[in-house]
CSV table of C-alpha atoms in Angstrom, one decimal:
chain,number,residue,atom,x,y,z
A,1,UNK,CA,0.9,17.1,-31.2
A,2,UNK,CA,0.4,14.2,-33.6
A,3,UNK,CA,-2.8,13.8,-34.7
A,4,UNK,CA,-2.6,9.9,-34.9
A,5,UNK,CA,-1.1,10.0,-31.5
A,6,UNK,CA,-4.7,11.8,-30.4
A,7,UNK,CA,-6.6,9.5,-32.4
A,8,UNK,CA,-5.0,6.7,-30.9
A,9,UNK,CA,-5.0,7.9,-26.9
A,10,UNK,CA,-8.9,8.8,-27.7
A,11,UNK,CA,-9.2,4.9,-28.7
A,12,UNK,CA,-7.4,3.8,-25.7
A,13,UNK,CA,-9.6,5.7,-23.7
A,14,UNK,CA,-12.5,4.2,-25.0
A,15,UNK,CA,-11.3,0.7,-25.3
A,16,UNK,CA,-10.2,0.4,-21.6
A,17,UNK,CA,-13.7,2.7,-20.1
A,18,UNK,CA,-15.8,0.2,-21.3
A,19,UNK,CA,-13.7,-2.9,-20.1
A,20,UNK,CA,-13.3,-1.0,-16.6
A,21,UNK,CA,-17.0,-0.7,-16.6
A,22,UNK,CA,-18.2,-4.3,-17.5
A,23,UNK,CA,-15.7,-5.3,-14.5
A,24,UNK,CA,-16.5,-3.1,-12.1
A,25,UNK,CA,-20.1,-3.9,-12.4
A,26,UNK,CA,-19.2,-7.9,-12.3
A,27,UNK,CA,-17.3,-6.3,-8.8
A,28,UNK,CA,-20.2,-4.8,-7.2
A,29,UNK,CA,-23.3,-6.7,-8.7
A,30,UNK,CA,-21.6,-9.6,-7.3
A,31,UNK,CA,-20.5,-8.4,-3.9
A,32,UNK,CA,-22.2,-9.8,-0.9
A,33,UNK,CA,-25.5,-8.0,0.0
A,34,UNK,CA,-26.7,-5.6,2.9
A,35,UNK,CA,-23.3,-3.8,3.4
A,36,UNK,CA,-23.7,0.3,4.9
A,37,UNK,CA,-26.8,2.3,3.7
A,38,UNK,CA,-27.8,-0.9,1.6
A,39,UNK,CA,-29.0,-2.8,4.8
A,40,UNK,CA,-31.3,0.1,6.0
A,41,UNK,CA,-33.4,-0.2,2.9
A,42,UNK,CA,-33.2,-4.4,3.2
A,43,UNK,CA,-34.8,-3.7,6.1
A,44,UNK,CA,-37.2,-1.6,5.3
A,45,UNK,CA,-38.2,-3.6,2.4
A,46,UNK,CA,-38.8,-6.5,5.1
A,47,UNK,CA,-40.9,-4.2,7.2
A,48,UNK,CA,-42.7,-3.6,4.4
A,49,UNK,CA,-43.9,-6.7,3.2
A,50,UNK,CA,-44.0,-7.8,7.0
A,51,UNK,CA,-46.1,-5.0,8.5
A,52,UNK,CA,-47.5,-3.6,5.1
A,53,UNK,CA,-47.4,-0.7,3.3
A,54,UNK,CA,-49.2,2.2,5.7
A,55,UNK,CA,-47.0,0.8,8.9
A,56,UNK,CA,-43.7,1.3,7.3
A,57,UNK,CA,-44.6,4.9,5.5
A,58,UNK,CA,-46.0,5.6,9.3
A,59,UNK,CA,-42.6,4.9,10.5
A,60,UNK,CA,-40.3,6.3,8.0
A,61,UNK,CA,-39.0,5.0,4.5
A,62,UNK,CA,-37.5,5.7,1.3
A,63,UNK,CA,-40.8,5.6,0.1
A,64,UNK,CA,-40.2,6.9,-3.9
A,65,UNK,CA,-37.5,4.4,-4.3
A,66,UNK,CA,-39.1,1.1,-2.5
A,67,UNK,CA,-42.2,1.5,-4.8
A,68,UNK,CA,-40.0,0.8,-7.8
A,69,UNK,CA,-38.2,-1.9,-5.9
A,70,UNK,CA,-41.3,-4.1,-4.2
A,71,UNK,CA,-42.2,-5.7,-7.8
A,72,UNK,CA,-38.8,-6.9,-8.3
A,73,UNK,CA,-38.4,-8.2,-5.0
A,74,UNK,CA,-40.4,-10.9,-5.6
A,75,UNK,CA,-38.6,-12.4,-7.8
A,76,UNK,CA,-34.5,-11.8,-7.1
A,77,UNK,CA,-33.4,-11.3,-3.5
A,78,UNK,CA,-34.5,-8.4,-2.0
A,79,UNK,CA,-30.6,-6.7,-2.0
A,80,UNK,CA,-30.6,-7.9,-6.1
A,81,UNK,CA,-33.8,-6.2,-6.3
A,82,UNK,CA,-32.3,-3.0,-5.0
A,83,UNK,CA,-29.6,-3.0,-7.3
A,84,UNK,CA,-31.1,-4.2,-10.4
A,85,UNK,CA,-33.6,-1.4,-9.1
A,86,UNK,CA,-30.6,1.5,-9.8
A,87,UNK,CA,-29.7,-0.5,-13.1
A,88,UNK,CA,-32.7,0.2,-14.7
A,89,UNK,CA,-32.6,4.1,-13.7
A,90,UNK,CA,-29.7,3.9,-15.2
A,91,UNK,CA,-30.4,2.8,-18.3
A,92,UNK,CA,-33.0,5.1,-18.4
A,93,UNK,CA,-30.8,8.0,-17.7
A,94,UNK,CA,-28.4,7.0,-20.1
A,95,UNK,CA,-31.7,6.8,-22.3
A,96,UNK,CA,-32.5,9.9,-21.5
A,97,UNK,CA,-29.9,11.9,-22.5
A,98,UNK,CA,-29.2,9.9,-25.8
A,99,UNK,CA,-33.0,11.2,-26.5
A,100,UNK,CA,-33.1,14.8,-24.9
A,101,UNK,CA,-29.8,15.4,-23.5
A,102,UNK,CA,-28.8,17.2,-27.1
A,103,UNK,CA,-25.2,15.5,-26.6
A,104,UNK,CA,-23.2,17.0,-29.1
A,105,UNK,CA,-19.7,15.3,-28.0
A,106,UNK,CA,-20.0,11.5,-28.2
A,107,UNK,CA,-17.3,11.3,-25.6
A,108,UNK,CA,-19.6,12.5,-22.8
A,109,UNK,CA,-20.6,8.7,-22.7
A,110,UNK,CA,-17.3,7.2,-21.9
A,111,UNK,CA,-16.6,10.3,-19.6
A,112,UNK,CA,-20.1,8.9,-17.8
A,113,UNK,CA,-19.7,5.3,-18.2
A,114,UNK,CA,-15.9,5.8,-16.3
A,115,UNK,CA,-17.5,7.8,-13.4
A,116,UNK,CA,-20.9,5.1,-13.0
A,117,UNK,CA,-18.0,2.2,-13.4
A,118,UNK,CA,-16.6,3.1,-9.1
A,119,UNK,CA,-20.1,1.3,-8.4
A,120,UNK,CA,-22.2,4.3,-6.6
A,121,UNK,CA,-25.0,3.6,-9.2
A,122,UNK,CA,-24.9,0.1,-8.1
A,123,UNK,CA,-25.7,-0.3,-4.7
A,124,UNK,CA,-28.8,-0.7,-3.3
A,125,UNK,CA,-29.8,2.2,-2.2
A,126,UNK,CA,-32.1,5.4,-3.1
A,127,UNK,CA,-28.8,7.9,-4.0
A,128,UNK,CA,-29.5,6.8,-7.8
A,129,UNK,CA,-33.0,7.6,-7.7
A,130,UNK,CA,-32.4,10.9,-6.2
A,131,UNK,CA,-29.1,12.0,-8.5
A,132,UNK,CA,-31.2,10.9,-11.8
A,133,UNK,CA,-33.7,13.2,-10.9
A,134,UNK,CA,-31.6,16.0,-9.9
A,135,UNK,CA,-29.2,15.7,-13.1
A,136,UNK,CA,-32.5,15.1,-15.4
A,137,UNK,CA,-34.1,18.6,-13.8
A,138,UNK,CA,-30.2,20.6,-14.1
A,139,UNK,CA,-29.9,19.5,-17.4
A,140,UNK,CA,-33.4,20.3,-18.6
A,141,UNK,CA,-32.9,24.1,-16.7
A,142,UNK,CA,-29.6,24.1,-19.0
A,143,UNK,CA,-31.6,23.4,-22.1
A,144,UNK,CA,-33.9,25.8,-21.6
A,145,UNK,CA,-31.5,29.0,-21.1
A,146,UNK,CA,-29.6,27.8,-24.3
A,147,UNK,CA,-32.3,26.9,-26.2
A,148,UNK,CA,-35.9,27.1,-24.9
A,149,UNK,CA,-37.0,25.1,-27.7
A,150,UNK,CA,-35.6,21.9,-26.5
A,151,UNK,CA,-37.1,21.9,-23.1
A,152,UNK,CA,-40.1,19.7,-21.7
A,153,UNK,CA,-41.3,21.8,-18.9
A,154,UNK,CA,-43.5,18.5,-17.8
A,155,UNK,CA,-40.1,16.6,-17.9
A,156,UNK,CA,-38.7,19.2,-15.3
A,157,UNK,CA,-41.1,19.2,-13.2
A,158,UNK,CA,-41.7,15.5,-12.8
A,159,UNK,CA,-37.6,15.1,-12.1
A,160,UNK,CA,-38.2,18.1,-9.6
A,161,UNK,CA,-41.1,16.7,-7.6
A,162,UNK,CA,-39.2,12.8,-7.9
A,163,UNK,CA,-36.1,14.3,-6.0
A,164,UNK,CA,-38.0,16.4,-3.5
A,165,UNK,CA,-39.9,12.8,-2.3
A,166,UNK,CA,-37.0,10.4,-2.7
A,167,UNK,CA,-34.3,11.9,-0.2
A,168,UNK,CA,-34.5,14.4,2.5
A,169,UNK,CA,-31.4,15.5,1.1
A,170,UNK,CA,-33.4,17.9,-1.8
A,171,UNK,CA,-33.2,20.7,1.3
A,172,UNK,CA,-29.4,21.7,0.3
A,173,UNK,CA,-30.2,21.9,-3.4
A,174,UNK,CA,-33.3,24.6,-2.7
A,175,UNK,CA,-30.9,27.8,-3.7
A,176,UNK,CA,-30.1,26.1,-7.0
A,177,UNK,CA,-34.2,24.6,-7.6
A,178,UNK,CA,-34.9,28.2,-6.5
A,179,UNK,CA,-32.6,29.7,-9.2
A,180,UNK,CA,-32.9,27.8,-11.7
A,181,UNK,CA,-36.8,28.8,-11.9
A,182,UNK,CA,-35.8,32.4,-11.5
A,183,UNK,CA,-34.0,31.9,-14.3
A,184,UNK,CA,-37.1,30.2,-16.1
A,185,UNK,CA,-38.6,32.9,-15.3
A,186,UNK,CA,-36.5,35.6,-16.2
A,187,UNK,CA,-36.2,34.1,-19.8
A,188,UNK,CA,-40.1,34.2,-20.2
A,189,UNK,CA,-40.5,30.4,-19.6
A,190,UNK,CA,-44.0,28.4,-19.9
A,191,UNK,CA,-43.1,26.7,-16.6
A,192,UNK,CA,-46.7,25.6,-16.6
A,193,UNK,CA,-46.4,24.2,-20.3
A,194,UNK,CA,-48.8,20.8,-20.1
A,195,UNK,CA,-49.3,20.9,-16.2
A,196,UNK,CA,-51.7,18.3,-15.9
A,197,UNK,CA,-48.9,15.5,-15.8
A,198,UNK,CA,-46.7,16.8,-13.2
A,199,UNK,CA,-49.7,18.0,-11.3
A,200,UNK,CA,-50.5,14.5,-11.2
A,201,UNK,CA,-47.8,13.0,-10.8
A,202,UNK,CA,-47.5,15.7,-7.2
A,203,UNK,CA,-50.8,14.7,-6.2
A,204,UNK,CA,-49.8,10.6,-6.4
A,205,UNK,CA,-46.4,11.5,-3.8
A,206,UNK,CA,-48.7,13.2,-1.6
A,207,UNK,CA,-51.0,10.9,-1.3
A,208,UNK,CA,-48.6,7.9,-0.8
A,209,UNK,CA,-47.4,10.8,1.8
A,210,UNK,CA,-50.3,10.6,3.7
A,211,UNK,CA,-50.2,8.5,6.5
A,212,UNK,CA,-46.9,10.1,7.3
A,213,UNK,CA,-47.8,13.4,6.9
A,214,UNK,CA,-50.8,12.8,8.8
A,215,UNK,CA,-48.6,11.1,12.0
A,216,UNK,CA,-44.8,12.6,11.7
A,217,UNK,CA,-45.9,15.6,9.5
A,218,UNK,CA,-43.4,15.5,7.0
A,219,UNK,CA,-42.5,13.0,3.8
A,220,UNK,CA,-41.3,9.7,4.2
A,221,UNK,CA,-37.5,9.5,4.0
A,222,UNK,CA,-35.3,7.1,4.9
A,223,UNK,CA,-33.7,7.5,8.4
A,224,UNK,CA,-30.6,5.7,9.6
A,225,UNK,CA,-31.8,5.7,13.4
A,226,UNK,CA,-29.5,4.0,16.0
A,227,UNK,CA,-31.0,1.5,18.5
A,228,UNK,CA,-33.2,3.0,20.7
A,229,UNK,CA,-30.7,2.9,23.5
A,230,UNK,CA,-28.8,5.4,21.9
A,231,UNK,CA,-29.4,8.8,23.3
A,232,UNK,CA,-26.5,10.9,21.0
A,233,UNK,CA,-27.3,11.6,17.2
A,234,UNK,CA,-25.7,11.1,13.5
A,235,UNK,CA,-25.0,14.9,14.0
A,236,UNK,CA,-23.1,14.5,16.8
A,237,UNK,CA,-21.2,11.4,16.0
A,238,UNK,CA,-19.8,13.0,13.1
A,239,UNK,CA,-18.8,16.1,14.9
A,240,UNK,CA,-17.2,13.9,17.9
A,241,UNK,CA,-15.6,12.2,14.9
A,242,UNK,CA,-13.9,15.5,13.4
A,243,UNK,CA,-12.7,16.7,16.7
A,244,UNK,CA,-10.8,13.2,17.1
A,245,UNK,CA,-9.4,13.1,14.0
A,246,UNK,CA,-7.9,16.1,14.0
A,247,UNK,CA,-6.6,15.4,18.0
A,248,UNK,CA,-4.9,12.3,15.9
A,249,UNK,CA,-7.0,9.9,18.1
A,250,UNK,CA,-9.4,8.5,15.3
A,251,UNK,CA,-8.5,7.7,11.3
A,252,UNK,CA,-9.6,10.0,9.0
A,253,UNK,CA,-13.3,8.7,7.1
A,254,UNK,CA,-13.7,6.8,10.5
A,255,UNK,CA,-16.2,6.9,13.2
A,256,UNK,CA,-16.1,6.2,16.3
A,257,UNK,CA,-18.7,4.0,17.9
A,258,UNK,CA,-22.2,4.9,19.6
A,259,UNK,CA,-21.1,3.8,22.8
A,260,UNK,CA,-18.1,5.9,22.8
A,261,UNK,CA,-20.3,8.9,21.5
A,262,UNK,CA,-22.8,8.5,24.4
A,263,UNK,CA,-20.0,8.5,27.0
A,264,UNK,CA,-18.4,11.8,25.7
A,265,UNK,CA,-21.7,13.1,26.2
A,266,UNK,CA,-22.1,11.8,29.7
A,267,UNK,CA,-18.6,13.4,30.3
A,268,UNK,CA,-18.6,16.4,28.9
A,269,UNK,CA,-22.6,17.1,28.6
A,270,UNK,CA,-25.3,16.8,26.8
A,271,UNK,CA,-24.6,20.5,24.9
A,272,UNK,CA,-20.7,19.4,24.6
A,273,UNK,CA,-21.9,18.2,21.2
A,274,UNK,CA,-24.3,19.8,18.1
A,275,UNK,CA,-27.3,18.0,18.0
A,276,UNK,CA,-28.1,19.0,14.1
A,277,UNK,CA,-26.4,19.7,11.3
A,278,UNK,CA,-27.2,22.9,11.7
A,279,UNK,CA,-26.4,23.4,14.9
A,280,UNK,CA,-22.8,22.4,13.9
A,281,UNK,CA,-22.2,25.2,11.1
A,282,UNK,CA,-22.2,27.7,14.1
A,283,UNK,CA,-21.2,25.6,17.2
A,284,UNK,CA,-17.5,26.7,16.3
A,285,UNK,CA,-17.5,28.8,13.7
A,286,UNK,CA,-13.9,29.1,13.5
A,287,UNK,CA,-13.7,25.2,13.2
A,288,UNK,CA,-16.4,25.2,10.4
A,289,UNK,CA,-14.5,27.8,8.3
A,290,UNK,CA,-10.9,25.8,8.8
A,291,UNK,CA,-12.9,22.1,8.1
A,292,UNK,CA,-14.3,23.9,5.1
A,293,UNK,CA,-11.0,24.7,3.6
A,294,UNK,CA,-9.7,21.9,4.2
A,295,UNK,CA,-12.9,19.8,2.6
A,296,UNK,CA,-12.7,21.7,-0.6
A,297,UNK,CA,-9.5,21.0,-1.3
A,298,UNK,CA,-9.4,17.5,-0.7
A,299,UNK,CA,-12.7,17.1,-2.4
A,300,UNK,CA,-11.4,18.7,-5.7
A,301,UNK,CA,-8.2,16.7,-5.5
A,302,UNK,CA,-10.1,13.7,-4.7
A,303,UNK,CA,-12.1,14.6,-7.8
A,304,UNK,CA,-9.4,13.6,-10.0
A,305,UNK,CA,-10.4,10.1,-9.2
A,306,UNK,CA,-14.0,10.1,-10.3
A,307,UNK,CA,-13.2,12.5,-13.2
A,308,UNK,CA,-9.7,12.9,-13.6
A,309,UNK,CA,-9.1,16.7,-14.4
A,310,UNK,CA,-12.4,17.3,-15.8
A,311,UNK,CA,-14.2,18.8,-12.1
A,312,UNK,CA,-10.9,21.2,-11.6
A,313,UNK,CA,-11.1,21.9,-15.8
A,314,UNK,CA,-14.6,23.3,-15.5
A,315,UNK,CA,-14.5,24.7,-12.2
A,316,UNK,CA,-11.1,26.9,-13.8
A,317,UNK,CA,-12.8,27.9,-16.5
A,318,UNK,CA,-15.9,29.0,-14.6
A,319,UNK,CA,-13.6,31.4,-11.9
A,320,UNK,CA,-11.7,32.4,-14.7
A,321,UNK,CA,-14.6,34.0,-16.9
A,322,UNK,CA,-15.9,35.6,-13.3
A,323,UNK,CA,-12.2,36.9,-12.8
A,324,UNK,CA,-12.8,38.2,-16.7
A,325,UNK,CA,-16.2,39.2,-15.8
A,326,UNK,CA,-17.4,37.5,-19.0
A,327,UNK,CA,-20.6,36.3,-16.8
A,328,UNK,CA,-23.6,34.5,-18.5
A,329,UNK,CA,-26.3,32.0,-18.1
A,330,UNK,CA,-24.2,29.7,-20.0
A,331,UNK,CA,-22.1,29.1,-17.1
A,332,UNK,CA,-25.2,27.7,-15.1
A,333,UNK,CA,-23.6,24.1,-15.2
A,334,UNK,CA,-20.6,24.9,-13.6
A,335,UNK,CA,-21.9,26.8,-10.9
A,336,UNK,CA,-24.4,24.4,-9.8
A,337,UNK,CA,-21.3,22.2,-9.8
A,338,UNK,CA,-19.3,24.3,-8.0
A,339,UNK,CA,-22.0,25.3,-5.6
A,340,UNK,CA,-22.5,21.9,-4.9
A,341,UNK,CA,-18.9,20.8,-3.7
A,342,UNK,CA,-19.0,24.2,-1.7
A,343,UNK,CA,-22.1,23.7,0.5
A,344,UNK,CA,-21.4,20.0,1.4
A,345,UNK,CA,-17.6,21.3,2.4
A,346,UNK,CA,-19.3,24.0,4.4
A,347,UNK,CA,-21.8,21.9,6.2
A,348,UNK,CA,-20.3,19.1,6.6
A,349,UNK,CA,-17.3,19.0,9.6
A,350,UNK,CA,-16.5,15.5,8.8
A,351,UNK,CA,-15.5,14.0,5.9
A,352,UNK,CA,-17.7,14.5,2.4
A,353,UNK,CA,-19.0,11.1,0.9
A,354,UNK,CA,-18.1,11.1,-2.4
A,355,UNK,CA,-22.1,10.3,-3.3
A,356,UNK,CA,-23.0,13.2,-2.2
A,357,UNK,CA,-21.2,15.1,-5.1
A,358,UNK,CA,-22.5,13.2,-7.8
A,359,UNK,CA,-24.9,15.3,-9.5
A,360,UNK,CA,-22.1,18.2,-9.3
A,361,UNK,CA,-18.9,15.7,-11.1
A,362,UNK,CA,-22.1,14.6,-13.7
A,363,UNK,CA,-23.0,18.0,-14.7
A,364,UNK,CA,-19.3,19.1,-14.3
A,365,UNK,CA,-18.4,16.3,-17.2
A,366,UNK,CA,-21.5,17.2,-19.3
A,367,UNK,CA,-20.4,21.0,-19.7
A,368,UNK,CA,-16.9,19.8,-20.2
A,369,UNK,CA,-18.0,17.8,-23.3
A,370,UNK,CA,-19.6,21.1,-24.6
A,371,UNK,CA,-16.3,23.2,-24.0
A,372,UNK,CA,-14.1,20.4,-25.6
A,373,UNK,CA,-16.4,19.7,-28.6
A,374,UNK,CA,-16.7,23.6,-29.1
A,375,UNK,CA,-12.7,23.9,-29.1
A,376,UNK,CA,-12.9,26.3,-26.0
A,377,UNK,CA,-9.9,24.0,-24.3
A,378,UNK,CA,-6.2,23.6,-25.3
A,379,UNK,CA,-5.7,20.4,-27.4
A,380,UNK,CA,-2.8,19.6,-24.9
A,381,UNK,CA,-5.1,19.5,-22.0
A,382,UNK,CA,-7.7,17.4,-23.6
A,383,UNK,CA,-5.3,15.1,-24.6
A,384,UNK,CA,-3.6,14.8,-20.9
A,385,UNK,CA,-7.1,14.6,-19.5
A,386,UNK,CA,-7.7,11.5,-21.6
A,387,UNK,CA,-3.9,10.0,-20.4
A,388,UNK,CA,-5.0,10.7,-17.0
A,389,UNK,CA,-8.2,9.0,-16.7
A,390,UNK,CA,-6.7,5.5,-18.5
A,391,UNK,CA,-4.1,5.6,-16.0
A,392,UNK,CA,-6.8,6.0,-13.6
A,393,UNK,CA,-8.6,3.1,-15.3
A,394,UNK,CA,-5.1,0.9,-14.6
A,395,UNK,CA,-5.3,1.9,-10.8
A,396,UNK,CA,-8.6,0.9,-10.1
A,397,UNK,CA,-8.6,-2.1,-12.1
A,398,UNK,CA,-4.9,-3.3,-10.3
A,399,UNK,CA,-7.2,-2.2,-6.6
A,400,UNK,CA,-10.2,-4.7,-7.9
A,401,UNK,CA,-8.0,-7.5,-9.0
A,402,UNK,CA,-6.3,-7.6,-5.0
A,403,UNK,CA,-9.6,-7.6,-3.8
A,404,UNK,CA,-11.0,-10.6,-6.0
């Protein structure tokens, strides 16, 4: 191939992920306020100036993330508080890996700047909080098994400890936390290298914890309750959901509505439904393991818009050196990724929110920097990767411009 041809592609590519960027934020800095999850945590931000602090952790917040918002808030509206909330950990994340990530392949910027520019990172609510921290504990796990040196165990611990407070969602990731400090461990790690500052830092979330622990007994998270008329749950809608998509009565991504949820219950039963999550995986087992398939795939097909071939590049390359049992800790990135995408398709009977999968596309593009500035990929494949995600750029900016 050319070289100036690559040259001039790898420009392109550049060129058009920052102007995708700069619009997409103008896009959804600018949208109107309080639409989905973002008007649970307006709300809540009301409740807690209204009500004060020890009410609203009594009844249930996204406590971690709210702290950082409630200065801001008094001086932008409380939904532009929110988002200019996740702006800053943004910056800081891309801070943070400029500083420790030990990026060797410049491109991983653009490849992350593309992915933040769909506007997840943007909205008000505590997903960015929550997926910085994650990505900011992976990362430093990575570090450490390729080159203990380089790792800040009080970094680690701190992103740990943020992500187990901020979202109730930490409970999925526990095999990966809980294997990534086997593998700490296994390689001799000072896991308790300067423990004063996370042990602080644990003692301050518990404590902010207390009135909840004390009443509810368990953290603060945010919790999307209906109205109090509602006797069905978000378990339950989702499932009913599933089961009407696939009898072709409901659009697929779609719920249907509370009411109608309640009155398949009153039909049918109260145990005609799951309750939990859970509950679900085994309610019909046979109509997990078929949803499951059938998640994966369109997950990692749908992948190709948040990444373009880079999620189905790394995840190849990761089955490929388990087919050639060339197994290693090196290959930690990809299977967290991997692992990710899995559990979500397996839990989940309705669709997967593309939020959710975050951390695993991030880390996905971060060891697909590595492989492509180590040479370990085709030149072709690089090269159609980089085609592929400017087309993708065109799309998304052609979708945008109908919308303005």
């Amino acid at each position: 191939m050319n070289l100036n041809f690559e040259k001039l592609v790898t420009k392109a590519l550049k060129f058009t992920v920052v102007l995708f960027f700069m619009l997409m934020c103008y896009y959804h800095m600018l949208s109107p306020g309080g639409g989905g999850d973002e008007a649970l945590f307006i709300i809540d931000l009301n409740y807690v100036k209204t009500n004060g602090w020890i009410a609203a952790i009594e009844k249930g917040i996204g406590l971690t993330y709210l702290i950082l918002v409630y200065p801001l808030s008094f001086i932008l509206s409380d939904y532009l508080a929110l988002r200019m909330t996740n702006v800053l950990l943004l910056l800081i994340l891309f801070f943070y890996y400029y500083k420790r990530g030990e990026i060797k392949n410049k491109l991983f910027y653009y490849y992350f700047l593309f992915i933040c520019g769909f506007g997840f990172f943007l909205l008000g609510t505590n997903d960015t909080l929550f997926i910085v921290a994650l990505l900011i504990f992976f990362n430093e796990v990575y570090k450490f098994i390729e080159n203990k040196e380089k790792t800040s165990m009080p970094i680690l611990w701190c992103a740990l400890f943020i992500g187990f407070f901020t979202r109730e969602l930490i409970y999925i990731y526990l095999p990966l936390v809980l294997l990534a400090l086997f593998l700490l461990w296994k390689n001799n790690g000072n896991i308790f290298q300067k423990w004063y500052v996370p042990t602080a830092l644990l003692f301050f979330l518990v404590a902010i914890n207390l009135p909840s622990l004390e009443k509810n007994h368990r953290i603060s998270y945010d919790d999307k309750k209906p109205e109090s008329n509602v006797k069905s749950t978000w378990a339950q809608r989702q499932y009913l959901a599933q089961l009407l998509v696939n009898e072709g009565k409901l659009a697929d991504q779609k719920h249907q509505s509370w009411e109608e949820t309640d009155a398949y219950l009153l039909e049918h039963g109260e145990n005609s439904l799951p309750k939990t999550t859970s509950e679900g995986i085994f309610f019909n087992f046979k109509l997990t393991i078929s949803e499951f398939f059938k998640d994966f795939t369109s997950t990692v097909i749908l992948s190709i818009r948040q990444t373009g071939m880079i999620f189905i590049i790394v995840i190849s390359y990761l089955l490929y050196a388990i087919f050639k049992r060339k197994i290693s800790t090196n290959l930690f990135l990809p299977f967290v990724s991997l692992f990710i995408v899995a559990t979500f398709s397996f839990i989940i009977i309705s669709y997967v929110e593309t939020r959710w999968l975050l951390v695993a596309y991030i880390l996905s593009i971060l060891y697909y920097s590595e492989l492509e500035f180590d040479n370990k990929l085709p030149k072709k494949i690089l090269l159609l990767n980089q085609i592929l995600l400017i087309l993708v750029i065109f799309y998304g900016t052609y979708k945008v411009f109908l919308k303005l």
